Amino acid sequence: MSSTTYLFNIENINEALVKETIKEVCEALKERGYNPVNQLVGYLMSGDPGYISNHKEARNKILKIDRSKILEILIKEYLN
């Protein structure tokens, strides 16, 4: 048995899940011929889920995440 203590960081896991969801949503939007940047900006600015296609459950996936959390993670990624 190891004497090492491991630290479980739920925040890192949550960020990874949000990033993966954003990637999946962008792929679904591309497959439908939409510009994912424009569609995500429209959704994040307005809160209107109509900007996100239902293709591959993209709309349902993005609606499970708070918009402010998405913005926080995108800004953190940009600044790092």
Coordinates of N, CA and C in Angstrom, one line a residue:
M1 N 0.8 -1.2 0.0 CA 0.0 0.0 0.0 C 0.9 1.2 0.0
S2 N 0.5 2.2 -0.8 CA 1.3 3.4 -1.0 C 0.9 4.4 0.2
S3 N 1.9 5.1 0.6 CA 1.7 6.2 1.6 C 1.4 7.5 1.0
T4 N 1.3 7.6 -0.3 CA 1.0 8.8 -1.0 C -0.4 9.1 -0.9
T5 N -0.7 10.4 -0.7 CA -2.1 10.9 -0.6 C -2.4 11.5 -2.0
Y6 N -3.5 11.1 -2.6 CA -3.9 11.7 -3.9 C -5.0 12.7 -3.6
L7 N -4.9 13.8 -4.4 CA -5.9 14.8 -4.3 C -6.9 14.7 -5.4
F8 N -8.2 14.7 -5.1 CA -9.2 14.6 -6.1 C -9.7 16.0 -6.3
N9 N -9.6 16.5 -7.5 CA -10.1 17.9 -7.8 C -11.3 17.9 -8.8
I10 N -12.4 18.1 -8.2 CA -13.7 18.0 -9.0 C -13.7 19.2 -10.0
E11 N -13.1 20.3 -9.7 CA -13.1 21.4 -10.6 C -12.4 21.1 -12.0
N12 N -11.3 20.4 -11.9 CA -10.6 19.9 -13.1 C -11.5 19.0 -14.0
I13 N -12.2 18.1 -13.3 CA -13.1 17.2 -14.0 C -14.3 17.9 -14.6
N14 N -14.8 18.9 -13.9 CA -15.9 19.7 -14.4 C -15.5 20.5 -15.7
E15 N -14.3 21.1 -15.6 CA -13.8 21.8 -16.7 C -13.6 20.9 -17.9
A16 N -13.1 19.8 -17.7 CA -12.8 18.8 -18.8 C -14.2 18.4 -19.5
L17 N -15.2 18.2 -18.6 CA -16.5 17.9 -19.2 C -17.1 19.0 -20.0
V18 N -16.9 20.2 -19.5 CA -17.4 21.4 -20.3 C -16.7 21.5 -21.6
K19 N -15.4 21.4 -21.6 CA -14.6 21.5 -22.8 C -15.0 20.4 -23.8
E20 N -15.2 19.2 -23.3 CA -15.6 18.1 -24.2 C -17.0 18.4 -24.8
T21 N -17.9 18.9 -24.0 CA -19.3 19.3 -24.5 C -19.2 20.3 -25.5
I22 N -18.4 21.4 -25.3 CA -18.2 22.4 -26.3 C -17.7 21.9 -27.6
K23 N -16.8 21.0 -27.6 CA -16.2 20.3 -28.8 C -17.3 19.5 -29.5
E24 N -18.1 18.8 -28.7 CA -19.2 18.0 -29.4 C -20.2 18.9 -30.0
V25 N -20.6 19.9 -29.3 CA -21.5 20.9 -29.9 C -21.0 21.5 -31.2
C26 N -19.8 21.9 -31.2 CA -19.1 22.5 -32.3 C -19.1 21.6 -33.5
E27 N -18.8 20.3 -33.3 CA -18.8 19.3 -34.3 C -20.2 19.1 -34.9
A28 N -21.2 19.1 -34.0 CA -22.6 18.9 -34.5 C -23.0 20.1 -35.3
L29 N -22.6 21.3 -34.9 CA -23.0 22.5 -35.7 C -22.3 22.5 -37.1
K30 N -21.0 22.1 -37.1 CA -20.3 22.0 -38.4 C -20.9 21.0 -39.3
E31 N -21.3 19.9 -38.8 CA -22.0 18.8 -39.6 C -23.3 19.3 -40.2
R32 N -23.9 20.3 -39.6 CA -25.2 20.8 -40.1 C -24.9 22.1 -41.0
G33 N -23.6 22.4 -41.1 CA -23.3 23.6 -42.0 C -23.3 24.9 -41.3
Y34 N -23.3 24.9 -40.0 CA -23.3 26.2 -39.3 C -21.9 26.6 -38.9
N35 N -21.7 27.9 -38.7 CA -20.4 28.4 -38.2 C -20.5 28.2 -36.7
P36 N -19.7 27.3 -36.0 CA -19.9 27.1 -34.6 C -19.6 28.3 -33.7
V37 N -18.6 29.1 -34.2 CA -18.3 30.3 -33.4 C -19.5 31.3 -33.4
N38 N -20.0 31.6 -34.5 CA -21.2 32.5 -34.6 C -22.4 32.0 -33.8
Q39 N -22.6 30.7 -33.9 CA -23.8 30.1 -33.2 C -23.5 30.1 -31.7
L40 N -22.3 29.8 -31.2 CA -22.1 29.8 -29.8 C -22.1 31.2 -29.2
V41 N -21.6 32.2 -30.0 CA -21.7 33.6 -29.5 C -23.1 34.0 -29.4
G42 N -23.9 33.7 -30.4 CA -25.3 34.0 -30.4 C -26.0 33.4 -29.2
Y43 N -25.7 32.2 -28.9 CA -26.3 31.5 -27.7 C -25.8 32.1 -26.4
L44 N -24.5 32.3 -26.3 CA -24.0 32.9 -25.0 C -24.4 34.3 -24.8
M45 N -24.6 35.1 -25.8 CA -25.0 36.5 -25.6 C -26.5 36.6 -25.3
S46 N -27.3 35.8 -26.0 CA -28.8 35.9 -25.9 C -29.4 34.9 -24.9
G47 N -28.8 33.8 -24.7 CA -29.4 32.7 -23.9 C -30.5 31.9 -24.7
D48 N -30.6 32.2 -26.0 CA -31.6 31.6 -26.8 C -31.0 30.3 -27.3
P49 N -31.6 29.1 -26.9 CA -31.0 27.8 -27.3 C -31.3 27.6 -28.8
G50 N -32.1 28.4 -29.5 CA -32.4 28.2 -30.9 C -31.1 28.4 -31.7
Y51 N -30.1 29.0 -31.2 CA -28.8 29.1 -31.9 C -28.1 27.8 -32.0
I52 N -28.4 26.8 -31.2 CA -27.8 25.5 -31.2 C -28.7 24.5 -31.8
S53 N -28.1 23.7 -32.8 CA -28.9 22.7 -33.4 C -29.2 21.5 -32.5
N54 N -30.3 20.8 -32.8 CA -30.7 19.6 -32.0 C -29.9 18.4 -32.5
H55 N -29.2 18.6 -33.6 CA -28.4 17.5 -34.2 C -27.5 16.9 -33.1
K56 N -27.5 15.6 -33.0 CA -26.6 14.9 -32.0 C -26.9 15.3 -30.6
E57 N -28.1 15.8 -30.3 CA -28.4 16.3 -28.9 C -27.6 17.5 -28.5
A58 N -27.0 18.2 -29.4 CA -26.2 19.4 -29.1 C -26.9 20.4 -28.2
R59 N -28.1 20.7 -28.5 CA -28.8 21.7 -27.7 C -29.0 21.2 -26.3
N60 N -29.4 19.9 -26.1 CA -29.6 19.4 -24.8 C -28.3 19.4 -24.0
K61 N -27.2 19.1 -24.7 CA -25.9 19.0 -24.0 C -25.5 20.4 -23.5
I62 N -25.7 21.4 -24.3 CA -25.2 22.8 -24.0 C -26.1 23.4 -22.9
L63 N -27.4 23.0 -22.9 CA -28.3 23.5 -21.9 C -28.0 23.0 -20.5
K64 N -27.3 21.9 -20.4 CA -27.0 21.4 -19.1 C -25.9 22.2 -18.3
I65 N -25.2 23.1 -19.1 CA -24.1 23.8 -18.5 C -24.5 25.3 -18.4
D66 N -24.3 25.9 -17.3 CA -24.5 27.3 -17.1 C -23.7 28.1 -18.1
R67 N -24.3 29.1 -18.7 CA -23.6 29.9 -19.7 C -22.4 30.7 -19.1
S68 N -22.6 31.1 -17.9 CA -21.4 31.8 -17.2 C -20.2 30.9 -17.0
K69 N -20.5 29.6 -16.8 CA -19.4 28.6 -16.6 C -18.7 28.4 -18.0
I70 N -19.5 28.4 -19.1 CA -18.9 28.2 -20.4 C -18.0 29.4 -20.7
L71 N -18.5 30.6 -20.4 CA -17.7 31.8 -20.6 C -16.4 31.8 -19.8
E72 N -16.6 31.4 -18.5 CA -15.4 31.4 -17.6 C -14.3 30.5 -18.2
I73 N -14.7 29.3 -18.6 CA -13.7 28.3 -19.1 C -13.1 28.8 -20.4
L74 N -13.9 29.4 -21.3 CA -13.4 29.9 -22.6 C -12.4 31.0 -22.3
I75 N -12.7 31.9 -21.4 CA -11.8 33.0 -21.1 C -10.5 32.5 -20.5
K76 N -10.6 31.5 -19.6 CA -9.4 30.9 -18.9 C -8.5 30.3 -20.0
E77 N -9.1 29.6 -20.9 CA -8.4 28.9 -22.0 C -7.6 30.0 -22.8
Y78 N -8.3 31.0 -23.1 CA -7.7 32.1 -24.0 C -6.6 32.8 -23.2
L79 N -6.7 33.0 -22.0 CA -5.7 33.7 -21.2 C -4.5 32.9 -20.9
N80 N -4.7 31.6 -20.9 CA -3.6 30.7 -20.6 C -2.8 30.3 -21.8

